[in-house]
CSV table of C-alpha atoms and ligand atoms in Angstrom, one decimal:
chain,number,residue,atom,x,y,z
A,16,MET,CA,43.2,128.3,123.6
A,17,VAL,CA,44.5,125.4,125.3
A,18,SER,CA,43.9,123.3,122.3
A,19,ARG,CA,46.0,125.8,120.3
A,20,ARG,CA,48.8,125.8,122.7
A,21,ILE,CA,49.3,122.2,122.7
A,22,PRO,CA,50.1,121.9,119.0
A,23,LEU,CA,52.5,124.8,119.4
A,24,PHE,CA,54.1,123.1,122.3
A,25,TYR,CA,54.3,119.9,120.3
A,26,LEU,CA,55.6,121.9,117.4
A,27,PHE,CA,58.4,123.2,119.6
A,28,PHE,CA,59.2,119.7,120.7
A,29,LEU,CA,59.0,118.5,117.2
A,30,PHE,CA,61.6,121.1,116.1
A,31,TYR,CA,63.7,120.4,119.2
A,32,PHE,CA,63.5,116.8,118.5
A,33,ILE,CA,64.4,117.1,114.7
A,34,PHE,CA,67.2,119.6,115.5
A,35,ASN,CA,68.6,117.4,118.2
A,36,SER,CA,68.1,114.2,116.3
A,37,CYS,CA,70.1,115.8,113.4
A,38,ASN,CA,72.6,116.8,115.8
A,39,TYR,CA,72.5,113.4,117.3
A,40,SER,CA,73.0,111.7,113.9
A,41,ASN,CA,75.9,114.1,113.2
A,42,LYS,CA,77.4,113.1,116.4
A,43,ASN,CA,77.0,109.5,115.3
A,44,GLU,CA,78.9,110.3,112.1
A,45,LYS,CA,81.8,111.8,114.1
A,46,ALA,CA,84.7,109.4,114.0
A,47,ASN,CA,85.4,107.2,117.0
A,48,TYR,CA,88.6,105.4,117.7
A,49,GLN,CA,87.2,102.5,115.8
A,50,ASP,CA,87.2,104.6,112.6
A,51,ILE,CA,90.7,106.0,112.8
A,52,ALA,CA,92.5,103.0,114.3
A,53,PRO,CA,92.8,101.1,111.0
A,54,ILE,CA,94.4,104.2,109.3
A,55,VAL,CA,96.9,104.7,112.1
A,56,HIS,CA,97.7,101.0,112.2
A,57,GLN,CA,98.3,100.9,108.4
A,58,LYS,CA,100.0,104.2,107.9
A,59,CYS,CA,101.8,104.9,111.2
A,60,ALA,CA,102.3,101.7,113.2
A,61,VAL,CA,104.5,100.1,110.6
A,62,CYS,CA,107.2,102.3,112.2
A,63,HIS,CA,105.5,103.3,115.5
A,64,ARG,CA,105.5,99.9,117.2
A,65,PRO,CA,108.2,98.2,119.3
A,66,GLU,CA,111.5,97.4,117.5
A,67,GLN,CA,110.8,99.8,114.7
A,68,ALA,CA,112.1,103.3,113.8
A,69,GLY,CA,109.4,105.4,115.4
A,70,PRO,CA,110.1,106.9,118.8
A,71,PHE,CA,106.9,105.6,120.4
A,72,SER,CA,104.1,103.1,119.7
A,73,LEU,CA,100.8,104.0,118.1
A,74,LEU,CA,99.1,100.7,118.6
A,75,THR,CA,96.4,101.3,121.2
A,76,TYR,CA,93.8,104.0,122.0
A,77,SER,CA,95.9,105.3,124.9
A,78,ASP,CA,99.1,105.5,122.8
A,79,ILE,CA,97.3,107.6,120.2
A,80,LYS,CA,95.4,109.8,122.6
A,81,GLN,CA,98.6,110.5,124.6
A,82,HIS,CA,100.3,111.8,121.4
A,83,ALA,CA,97.2,113.4,119.9
A,84,ASN,CA,98.4,117.0,119.6
A,85,LYS,CA,101.7,116.0,118.1
A,86,ILE,CA,99.9,113.7,115.7
A,87,ARG,CA,97.7,116.5,114.6
A,88,PHE,CA,100.7,118.7,114.1
A,89,VAL,CA,102.7,116.2,112.0
A,90,ILE,CA,99.7,115.3,109.8
A,91,GLU,CA,98.7,118.9,109.2
A,92,ASN,CA,102.2,119.8,108.2
A,93,ASN,CA,102.7,116.7,106.0
A,94,ILE,CA,105.7,115.5,108.2
A,95,MET,CA,104.2,112.1,108.8
A,96,PRO,CA,103.9,109.6,107.4
A,97,PRO,CA,107.3,110.3,105.7
A,98,TRP,CA,107.1,109.5,102.0
A,99,PRO,CA,109.3,111.7,99.8
A,100,ALA,CA,108.5,110.0,96.5
A,101,ASP,CA,106.1,111.8,94.1
A,102,THR,CA,103.1,109.6,93.8
A,103,SER,CA,102.0,111.3,90.6
A,104,TYR,CA,105.2,110.0,88.9
A,105,SER,CA,105.3,106.4,90.0
A,106,ARG,CA,103.4,104.2,92.5
A,107,PHE,CA,104.7,101.7,95.0
A,108,ALA,CA,103.3,98.8,97.1
A,109,ASN,CA,104.9,100.1,100.3
A,110,GLU,CA,103.5,103.6,99.9
A,111,LEU,CA,102.9,105.5,103.1
A,112,VAL,CA,100.6,108.4,102.3
A,113,LEU,CA,97.3,109.6,103.8
A,114,THR,CA,94.5,110.4,101.5
A,115,LYS,CA,92.7,113.8,102.0
A,116,GLU,CA,89.8,112.0,103.7
A,117,GLU,CA,92.0,110.0,106.0
A,118,LYS,CA,93.8,113.2,107.1
A,119,GLU,CA,90.5,115.0,107.7
A,120,LYS,CA,89.1,112.1,109.7
A,121,ILE,CA,92.1,111.9,112.0
A,122,ILE,CA,92.3,115.7,112.5
A,123,SER,CA,88.6,116.1,113.3
A,124,TRP,CA,88.8,113.1,115.6
A,125,ILE,CA,91.6,114.9,117.5
A,126,LYS,CA,89.7,118.2,117.5
A,127,ASN,CA,86.7,116.3,119.1
A,128,HIS,CA,89.0,115.2,121.9
A,129,CYS,CA,89.6,111.7,120.6
A,130,PRO,CA,86.2,110.0,121.3
A,131,ALA,CA,86.9,106.4,122.3
A,132,GLY,CA,83.6,104.9,121.2
A,133,ASP,CA,83.5,101.2,121.8
A,134,THR,CA,87.2,100.3,122.0
A,135,THR,CA,86.3,96.6,122.6
A,136,LYS,CA,85.6,96.5,118.8
A,137,ILE,CA,89.3,97.0,118.1
A,138,ASN,CA,91.5,94.0,118.6
A,139,THR,CA,95.0,95.5,118.7
A,140,THR,CA,96.6,92.1,118.6
A,141,GLU,CA,94.9,91.4,115.3
A,142,TRP,CA,96.2,94.6,113.9
A,143,SER,CA,99.7,94.2,115.1
A,144,LYS,CA,99.6,90.7,113.6
A,145,LYS,CA,98.7,92.1,110.3
A,146,ILE,CA,101.5,94.7,110.3
A,147,ASN,CA,104.0,92.5,111.9
A,148,TYR,CA,104.3,90.7,108.6
A,149,ARG,CA,105.6,87.6,110.3
A,150,LYS,CA,107.5,86.3,113.3
A,151,PRO,CA,111.2,85.7,112.6
A,152,ASP,CA,112.3,82.1,112.4
A,153,LEU,CA,115.7,82.9,113.8
A,154,VAL,CA,117.1,85.9,115.7
A,155,ILE,CA,120.9,86.5,115.8
A,156,TYR,CA,122.3,88.9,118.3
A,157,PHE,CA,125.7,90.7,118.4
A,158,GLN,CA,127.9,88.4,120.5
A,159,LYS,CA,129.1,91.5,122.4
A,160,PRO,CA,127.5,95.0,122.1
A,161,VAL,CA,129.6,97.4,120.0
A,162,TYR,CA,131.1,100.3,121.9
A,163,ILE,CA,130.8,103.7,120.2
A,164,ASN,CA,133.1,106.4,121.3
A,165,GLY,CA,131.3,109.8,121.9
A,166,ASN,CA,134.1,111.8,120.3
A,167,GLY,CA,131.8,113.4,117.7
A,168,SER,CA,133.2,111.6,114.7
A,169,ASP,CA,131.9,108.9,112.4
A,170,HIS,CA,132.6,105.3,113.3
A,171,PHE,CA,132.8,102.2,111.0
A,172,PHE,CA,132.8,98.7,112.2
A,173,VAL,CA,132.8,95.1,111.0
A,174,VAL,CA,130.8,92.7,113.1
A,175,LYS,CA,130.6,88.9,112.9
A,176,MET,CA,127.3,87.1,113.8
A,177,PRO,CA,127.7,83.3,113.9
A,178,TYR,CA,124.6,81.1,114.0
A,179,GLN,CA,123.8,77.4,114.3
A,180,LEU,CA,120.7,75.5,113.2
A,181,ASP,CA,119.5,71.9,113.2
A,182,LYS,CA,119.4,71.6,109.4
A,183,ASP,CA,120.1,73.5,106.2
A,184,THR,CA,117.3,75.8,105.0
A,185,PHE,CA,116.5,78.7,102.7
A,186,VAL,CA,116.1,82.3,103.7
A,187,GLN,CA,113.5,84.7,102.3
A,188,TYR,CA,114.8,87.8,104.0
A,189,VAL,CA,117.1,89.1,106.7
A,190,GLU,CA,116.0,92.1,108.6
A,191,PHE,CA,118.5,94.3,110.5
A,192,VAL,CA,116.9,95.6,113.7
A,193,PRO,CA,118.8,98.8,114.8
A,194,HIS,CA,119.3,99.4,118.5
A,195,GLN,CA,120.9,102.9,118.4
A,196,LYS,CA,118.4,104.1,115.8
A,197,LYS,CA,119.5,107.7,116.0
A,198,ILE,CA,123.1,107.2,115.0
A,199,ILE,CA,123.0,104.1,112.8
A,200,HIS,CA,123.5,105.5,109.3
A,201,HIS,CA,123.7,102.4,107.2
A,202,VAL,CA,124.5,98.7,107.3
A,203,ASN,CA,125.6,96.3,104.7
A,204,GLY,CA,126.5,92.7,105.2
A,205,HIS,CA,127.1,89.3,103.7
A,206,LEU,CA,126.7,85.6,104.5
A,207,LEU,CA,129.9,83.7,104.9
A,208,ARG,CA,129.7,80.0,103.8
A,209,TYR,CA,132.4,77.7,105.1
A,210,ASP,CA,133.6,74.5,103.5
A,211,GLU,CA,132.9,71.8,106.2
A,212,LYS,CA,135.9,69.8,105.0
A,213,ARG,CA,138.3,72.6,105.9
A,214,LYS,CA,139.5,73.8,109.3
A,215,PHE,CA,138.1,77.0,110.9
A,216,ASN,CA,136.8,78.3,114.2
A,217,TYR,CA,134.8,81.5,113.8
A,218,TYR,CA,133.8,81.4,117.5
A,219,GLN,CA,137.4,82.4,118.3
A,220,GLY,CA,138.8,85.9,118.2
A,221,SER,CA,137.3,89.3,118.5
A,222,THR,CA,133.6,89.7,117.7
A,223,TYR,CA,133.9,93.2,116.1
A,224,ALA,CA,136.6,95.6,114.9
A,225,GLU,CA,137.0,99.0,113.5
A,226,GLU,CA,136.5,98.6,109.8
A,227,PRO,CA,139.9,97.9,108.2
A,228,ILE,CA,141.1,100.3,105.6
A,229,GLU,CA,144.3,98.5,104.5
A,230,ASN,CA,145.2,95.1,106.0
A,231,TYR,CA,141.7,93.7,106.0
A,232,ILE,CA,143.0,90.1,106.0
A,233,GLN,CA,144.8,90.7,109.2
A,234,THR,CA,141.5,92.0,110.8
A,235,TYR,CA,139.6,89.0,109.6
A,236,LYS,CA,142.3,86.7,111.1
A,237,THR,CA,142.0,88.3,114.5
A,238,MET,CA,138.2,87.9,114.2
A,239,GLY,CA,138.7,84.1,113.5
A,240,LEU,CA,137.0,84.4,110.1
A,241,THR,CA,139.8,82.9,108.0
A,242,TYR,CA,140.5,79.2,107.3
A,243,LEU,CA,143.2,77.8,109.6
A,244,ASP,CA,144.5,74.8,107.6
A,245,THR,CA,146.6,76.6,105.0
A,246,LYS,CA,150.0,78.3,104.5
A,247,ASN,CA,148.8,79.9,101.3
A,248,GLN,CA,148.0,83.4,102.3
A,249,SER,CA,146.1,84.5,99.3
A,250,PRO,CA,142.7,86.0,100.2
A,251,LYS,CA,141.0,83.5,97.9
A,252,ASN,CA,142.4,80.6,99.8
A,253,LEU,CA,141.9,82.1,103.3
A,254,LEU,CA,138.4,83.4,103.1
A,255,PRO,CA,135.1,81.5,102.9
A,256,LEU,CA,132.5,81.8,100.1
A,257,LEU,CA,130.7,85.1,100.3
A,258,ILE,CA,127.0,85.5,99.5
A,259,PRO,CA,126.9,89.3,99.1
A,260,ASN,CA,124.4,91.9,100.3
A,261,THR,CA,122.2,89.7,102.4
A,262,ILE,CA,121.9,92.4,105.0
A,263,TYR,CA,120.9,95.9,104.2
A,264,TYR,CA,119.7,98.9,106.3
A,265,LEU,CA,119.4,102.6,105.8
A,266,PRO,CA,117.4,105.3,107.6
A,267,GLY,CA,113.7,104.8,106.9
A,268,PHE,CA,114.3,101.4,105.5
A,269,LEU,CA,111.2,99.1,105.3
A,270,PRO,CA,111.3,95.3,105.0
A,271,LEU,CA,112.2,94.3,101.4
A,272,PHE,CA,111.0,90.9,100.3
A,273,TYR,CA,108.8,89.4,97.6
A,274,LYS,CA,106.2,86.7,97.2
A,275,ASN,CA,105.9,83.9,94.6
A,276,ASN,CA,109.3,82.4,95.4
A,277,ILE,CA,111.1,85.5,94.2
A,278,GLY,CA,114.4,86.2,95.9
A,279,GLY,CA,116.1,84.5,98.9
A,280,PHE,CA,119.1,82.2,99.3
A,281,PHE,CA,120.4,78.9,100.7
A,282,LEU,CA,121.3,79.0,104.4
A,283,PRO,CA,123.7,76.2,105.6
A,284,LYS,CA,123.0,75.0,109.2
A,285,LYS,CA,126.3,76.6,110.4
A,286,GLY,CA,127.8,79.9,109.2
A,287,VAL,CA,128.3,83.5,109.9
A,288,PHE,CA,126.5,86.6,108.9
A,289,PHE,CA,129.2,89.2,108.5
A,290,ILE,CA,128.4,92.9,108.7
A,291,ASN,CA,131.2,94.3,106.6
A,292,ASP,CA,130.1,97.9,107.1
A,293,ILE,CA,128.1,99.4,110.0
A,294,HIS,CA,128.3,103.1,110.0
A,295,TYR,CA,127.5,105.0,113.2
A,296,GLY,CA,127.1,108.8,112.6
A,297,PRO,CA,128.8,111.3,115.0
A,298,THR,CA,127.7,111.3,118.6
A,299,HIS,CA,128.9,113.2,121.7
A,300,ARG,CA,127.7,110.6,124.1
A,301,ALA,CA,129.5,107.2,124.2
A,302,CYS,CA,127.1,104.3,124.0
A,303,TYR,CA,126.7,100.6,123.2
A,304,ASP,CA,124.9,99.2,120.3
A,305,SER,CA,123.0,95.8,120.5
A,306,SER,CA,121.4,95.6,117.2
A,307,TYR,CA,120.3,92.2,115.9
A,308,LEU,CA,119.1,90.2,112.8
A,309,ASN,CA,115.6,88.8,112.3
A,310,VAL,CA,115.9,86.0,109.8
A,311,TYR,CA,112.8,84.8,107.9
A,312,PHE,CA,113.0,81.3,106.3
A,313,ALA,CA,111.6,80.4,102.9
A,314,PRO,CA,109.8,77.1,102.4
A,315,ASN,CA,111.6,76.4,99.2
A,316,ARG,CA,114.7,77.1,97.1
A,317,PRO,CA,114.1,80.5,95.4
A,318,GLU,CA,112.6,80.1,91.9
A,319,ARG,CA,113.7,83.5,90.7
A,320,TYR,CA,117.0,85.0,91.7
A,321,VAL,CA,117.1,88.7,92.6
A,322,TYR,CA,120.1,90.7,91.7
A,323,GLU,CA,121.1,94.2,92.6
A,324,GLY,CA,122.3,96.9,90.2
A,325,GLN,CA,124.3,99.8,91.5
A,326,MET,CA,124.8,103.1,89.6
A,327,GLY,CA,126.9,106.1,90.5
A,328,THR,CA,129.4,106.1,93.5
A,329,ASN,CA,131.3,102.8,93.6
A,330,GLY,CA,128.8,101.4,91.0
A,331,MET,CA,128.6,100.3,87.4
A,332,SER,CA,128.1,103.7,85.9
A,333,LYS,CA,130.2,106.9,86.1
A,334,ILE,CA,128.9,110.2,87.5
A,335,GLN,CA,129.0,113.1,85.1
A,336,PRO,CA,130.5,115.6,85.8
A,337,PRO,CA,132.5,114.0,88.7
A,338,LEU,CA,130.8,114.5,92.0
A,339,VAL,CA,132.5,117.7,93.3
A,340,ILE,CA,130.1,120.2,94.6
A,341,SER,CA,131.5,123.8,94.9
A,342,PRO,CA,130.5,125.9,97.8
A,343,ASN,CA,127.5,128.2,97.4
A,344,THR,CA,126.2,126.4,94.3
A,345,ILE,CA,123.3,124.2,93.3
A,346,GLN,CA,124.6,121.6,90.9
A,347,THR,CA,123.1,118.7,89.0
A,348,PHE,CA,124.8,115.4,88.2
A,349,THR,CA,123.8,112.5,85.9
A,350,THR,CA,124.7,108.8,85.7
A,351,THR,CA,123.5,106.5,82.9
A,352,LEU,CA,123.6,102.8,82.5
A,353,LEU,CA,123.0,100.6,79.4
A,354,ILE,CA,120.9,97.6,80.2
A,355,PRO,CA,122.0,94.7,77.9
A,356,ALA,CA,119.2,92.2,78.7
A,357,ASP,CA,115.4,92.3,79.3
A,358,ILE,CA,115.0,92.8,83.0
A,359,SER,CA,112.2,93.1,85.5
A,360,ILE,CA,112.8,95.8,88.2
A,361,LEU,CA,111.3,94.9,91.6
A,362,ALA,CA,112.4,97.8,93.7
A,363,VAL,CA,114.6,101.0,93.6
A,364,ASN,CA,116.6,102.9,96.1
A,365,PRO,CA,118.1,106.4,95.5
A,366,HIS,CA,120.9,107.4,97.8
A,367,MET,CA,122.4,110.8,98.6
A,368,HIS,CA,123.7,112.5,101.8
A,369,LEU,CA,122.9,115.8,103.4
A,370,LEU,CA,123.4,118.1,100.4
A,371,GLY,CA,120.8,116.2,98.3
A,372,GLN,CA,118.0,118.3,97.0
A,373,SER,CA,116.2,116.2,94.4
A,374,PHE,CA,116.5,112.9,92.6
A,375,ILE,CA,114.8,111.5,89.5
A,376,THR,CA,115.3,108.2,87.6
A,377,PHE,CA,113.7,106.7,84.5
A,378,ALA,CA,114.6,104.4,81.7
A,379,ILE,CA,114.7,105.3,78.0
A,380,THR,CA,113.9,102.4,75.8
A,381,PRO,CA,115.5,101.9,72.3
A,382,PHE,CA,112.2,103.1,70.9
A,383,LYS,CA,112.7,106.3,72.9
A,384,ASP,CA,109.8,105.6,75.3
A,385,THR,CA,110.4,106.9,78.8
A,386,ILE,CA,109.6,104.6,81.7
A,387,PRO,CA,109.3,106.5,85.0
A,388,LEU,CA,111.1,104.8,88.0
A,389,VAL,CA,111.1,107.2,90.9
A,390,LYS,CA,111.1,110.9,91.6
A,391,ILE,CA,112.0,112.6,94.9
A,392,PRO,CA,111.2,116.3,94.5
A,393,ARG,CA,112.5,117.2,98.0
A,394,TRP,CA,115.3,114.9,99.2
A,395,ASN,CA,115.3,114.0,102.8
A,396,PHE,CA,118.3,112.2,104.2
A,397,ASN,CA,116.2,110.6,107.0
A,398,TRP,CA,113.9,108.7,104.6
A,399,GLN,CA,115.7,106.5,102.2
A,400,TYR,CA,113.4,103.7,101.3
A,401,TYR,CA,113.8,100.8,99.0
A,402,TYR,CA,110.7,101.7,97.0
A,403,ILE,CA,108.9,98.4,96.0
A,404,TYR,CA,106.7,98.2,92.9
A,405,LYS,CA,103.4,96.4,93.0
A,406,LYS,CA,104.3,94.6,89.8
A,407,PRO,CA,107.8,94.4,88.2
A,408,VAL,CA,108.7,97.3,85.9
A,409,VAL,CA,109.9,95.6,82.7
A,410,ILE,CA,112.9,97.3,81.0
A,411,PRO,CA,113.6,96.0,77.5
A,412,ARG,CA,117.2,95.3,76.5
A,413,ASN,CA,119.3,98.2,75.2
A,414,SER,CA,117.4,100.7,77.4
A,415,LEU,CA,119.3,103.3,79.3
A,416,ILE,CA,118.6,103.9,82.9
A,417,VAL,CA,119.2,107.6,83.7
A,418,ALA,CA,119.5,109.0,87.2
A,419,ILE,CA,119.7,112.8,87.8
A,420,GLY,CA,120.6,114.2,91.2
A,421,THR,CA,120.7,117.8,92.3
A,422,TYR,CA,122.7,119.0,95.3
A,423,ASN,CA,122.3,122.2,97.2
A,424,ASN,CA,125.6,123.3,98.8
A,425,THR,CA,124.4,126.7,99.9
A,426,SER,CA,123.7,127.8,103.4
A,427,LYS,CA,120.0,127.9,102.5
A,428,ASN,CA,120.1,124.1,102.7
A,429,LEU,CA,119.3,123.5,106.4
A,430,TYR,CA,121.0,120.2,106.4
A,431,ASN,CA,124.3,121.5,105.1
A,432,PRO,CA,126.9,120.3,107.6
A,433,ASN,CA,129.3,123.1,106.8
A,434,TYR,CA,128.8,126.7,107.7
A,435,PRO,CA,130.0,128.5,105.6
A,436,PRO,CA,129.7,125.9,102.9
A,437,ILE,CA,132.9,124.3,101.6
A,438,GLU,CA,133.7,122.1,98.6
A,439,VAL,CA,132.2,118.6,99.1
A,440,LYS,CA,133.3,115.5,97.2
A,441,GLU,CA,132.8,111.8,97.1
A,442,GLY,CA,134.9,110.1,99.8
A,443,ASP,CA,138.3,108.6,99.0
A,444,GLY,CA,136.7,105.5,97.6
A,445,PHE,CA,138.7,103.3,100.0
A,446,HIS,CA,136.9,103.9,103.3
A,447,SER,CA,133.2,104.1,103.8
A,448,MET,CA,132.0,107.5,103.2
A,449,LYS,CA,131.2,109.9,106.0
A,450,THR,CA,127.8,111.5,106.3
A,451,THR,CA,129.5,114.8,105.5
A,452,ASP,CA,131.0,113.4,102.2
A,453,GLU,CA,128.6,113.1,99.4
A,454,MET,CA,127.3,110.1,97.4
A,455,PHE,CA,125.2,109.8,94.3
A,456,GLN,CA,123.9,106.3,94.0
A,457,PHE,CA,121.0,104.5,92.5
A,458,PHE,CA,120.3,100.8,93.5
A,459,PHE,CA,117.7,98.6,91.8
A,460,GLN,CA,116.7,95.0,92.5
A,461,TYR,CA,115.8,93.1,89.5
A,462,MET,CA,115.2,89.6,87.9
A,463,ILE,CA,116.0,88.4,84.5
A,464,TYR,CA,112.7,89.0,82.6
A,465,LYS,CA,110.3,86.2,82.1
A,466,GLN,CA,107.0,86.3,80.1
A,467,GLY,CA,104.2,87.4,82.3
A,468,ASP,CA,106.3,89.6,84.6
A,469,ASP,CA,104.3,92.7,83.7
A,470,THR,CA,101.3,91.4,85.5
A,471,LEU,CA,103.0,89.4,88.3
A,472,HIS,CA,102.1,90.5,91.8
A,473,CYS,CA,105.5,90.3,93.6
A,474,SER,CA,105.2,92.6,96.6
A,475,ILE,CA,104.1,91.5,100.0
A,476,PRO,CA,101.8,94.5,101.0
B,28,HEC,C1,108.6,105.1,108.0
B,28,HEC,C2,108.5,105.1,109.4
B,28,HEC,C3,107.4,106.0,110.0
B,28,HEC,C4,106.1,106.1,109.7
B,28,HEC,C5,105.3,105.4,108.6
B,28,HEC,C6,105.5,107.1,110.5
B,28,HEC,N1,106.5,107.6,111.4
B,28,HEC,FE1,106.2,109.0,112.8
B,28,HEC,N2,108.2,109.0,113.2
B,28,HEC,C7,109.1,108.1,112.7
B,28,HEC,C8,110.4,108.4,113.2
B,28,HEC,C9,111.7,107.6,113.0
B,28,HEC,C10,110.3,109.5,114.0
B,28,HEC,C11,111.4,110.2,114.8
B,28,HEC,C12,112.3,111.0,114.0
B,28,HEC,C13,111.8,112.1,113.4
B,28,HEC,O1,111.1,112.9,114.1
B,28,HEC,O2,112.0,112.4,112.2
B,28,HEC,C14,108.9,109.9,114.0
B,28,HEC,C15,108.3,111.0,114.6
B,28,HEC,C16,107.0,111.2,114.8
B,28,HEC,C17,106.4,112.2,115.6
B,28,HEC,C18,107.1,113.3,116.3
B,28,HEC,C19,107.7,112.9,117.6
B,28,HEC,C20,108.3,114.0,118.3
B,28,HEC,O3,108.3,114.0,119.5
B,28,HEC,O4,108.8,115.0,117.6
B,28,HEC,C21,105.0,112.0,115.5
B,28,HEC,C22,103.9,112.8,116.3
B,28,HEC,C23,104.8,110.9,114.6
B,28,HEC,N3,105.9,110.4,114.2
B,28,HEC,C24,103.5,110.5,114.3
B,28,HEC,C25,103.3,109.7,113.2
B,28,HEC,C26,102.0,109.4,112.6
B,28,HEC,C27,100.7,110.0,113.1
B,28,HEC,C28,102.2,108.6,111.5
B,28,HEC,C29,101.1,108.1,110.6
B,28,HEC,C30,100.2,109.0,110.0
B,28,HEC,C31,103.6,108.3,111.5
B,28,HEC,N4,104.2,109.0,112.5
B,28,HEC,C32,104.2,107.5,110.5
B,28,HEC,C33,108.8,107.1,111.8
B,28,HEC,C34,107.6,106.9,111.1
């Protein structure tokens, strides 16, 4: 009997062992921190790290564990990472989307109470180096923080940011780093280039001012931005050379620069970056803003110049019908631009305000082919990227670029700033537009076409 019992006993152990070893190997397959860290670093930490838009860092194990329940919630509900563009319509280099497998991996890791595994295998510095594309070569701060009144209305300022270097250089990209992230709505700025043979002192005068509506020359004088050696009061004679749109920021904006000597500009050793429009949305708490610029130098003079096209509000093409959105309606507007030369589009940026519902743009070639550009099925004011293509999108001459925007001015639109809804129009065209006015714009960065552009890898990621 004994001899019988033993095999049974062994059998039991054998089963136990097989069962548990299966279990054990399953356990082994369960994701550890090591498995989910690369996903979180690539798809979340671009924003969730110091200086960026995210409200907390997601760089280390303890960062992620601490926010695990919230992370599960935003992933299960497709709130994060925010990527409003339809990836079945067009694809981008800076895409922030989780695959189904990535989602499942993170969620099951959190359900399993975030096993740490061997955290020594994760070198956080290595990762942050990878996503911190580069260290800036020059950082320029506001000379004085900008004071924002907490009176609940929009504020618009111009700010000067002088700099001084040892020698002339080239710039690849200027990054605006927002301090008051919650209220900075958009930023647009230029580089001012002064003629060294003339007299000026831009270190004198006020460092920022409410954005001038009428007498802007007077404002620039009080800021010390005009030449001092002339009686001729024409703006052309008083103002330095302007290199336009070197600074750009919108909510959700990600760094916009290209490789292969595409884009960039000459930077003299002395000069001023001039923010000609920083728009702070309404706040009821007064505060100071100390935003700054990270400047990334380029090794060489740019080989390919990058231009920016602008359609719709204040742009090169009219909106049809004019942008007047009646209360309690959902209305669609179109703007169309004829492209007279062969161009290569590098990146696109649709822009609307709070009533935006959807946005689609494409090109129609003279041969009636349609080239998709970008589609935003559900507009979200908070996420307005410059969508960067992996390779340029070549648009043949005589194509039409068409942008179609739909606005929802009913009370069903949760972002509608008016209850009950009222008629909403474009701003007066003079002053920067308020968040509660509407805009319909489509920006595109492009180069003049060169053979081989269709297969050129131009994006950094
Ligand atoms: C493009 C920038 C960006 C990316 C990418 C991004 N986030 Fe966010 N995230 C933000 C910003 C900004 C906020 C705060 C504003 C908001 O809630 O909309 C936020 C909010 C959150 C919140 C909610 C915080 C709260 O207390 O309500 C969580 C959780 C979160 N993110 C997790 C993630 C995870 C996980 C990923 C990656 C899968 C990710 N985020 C990717 C920018 C980003």
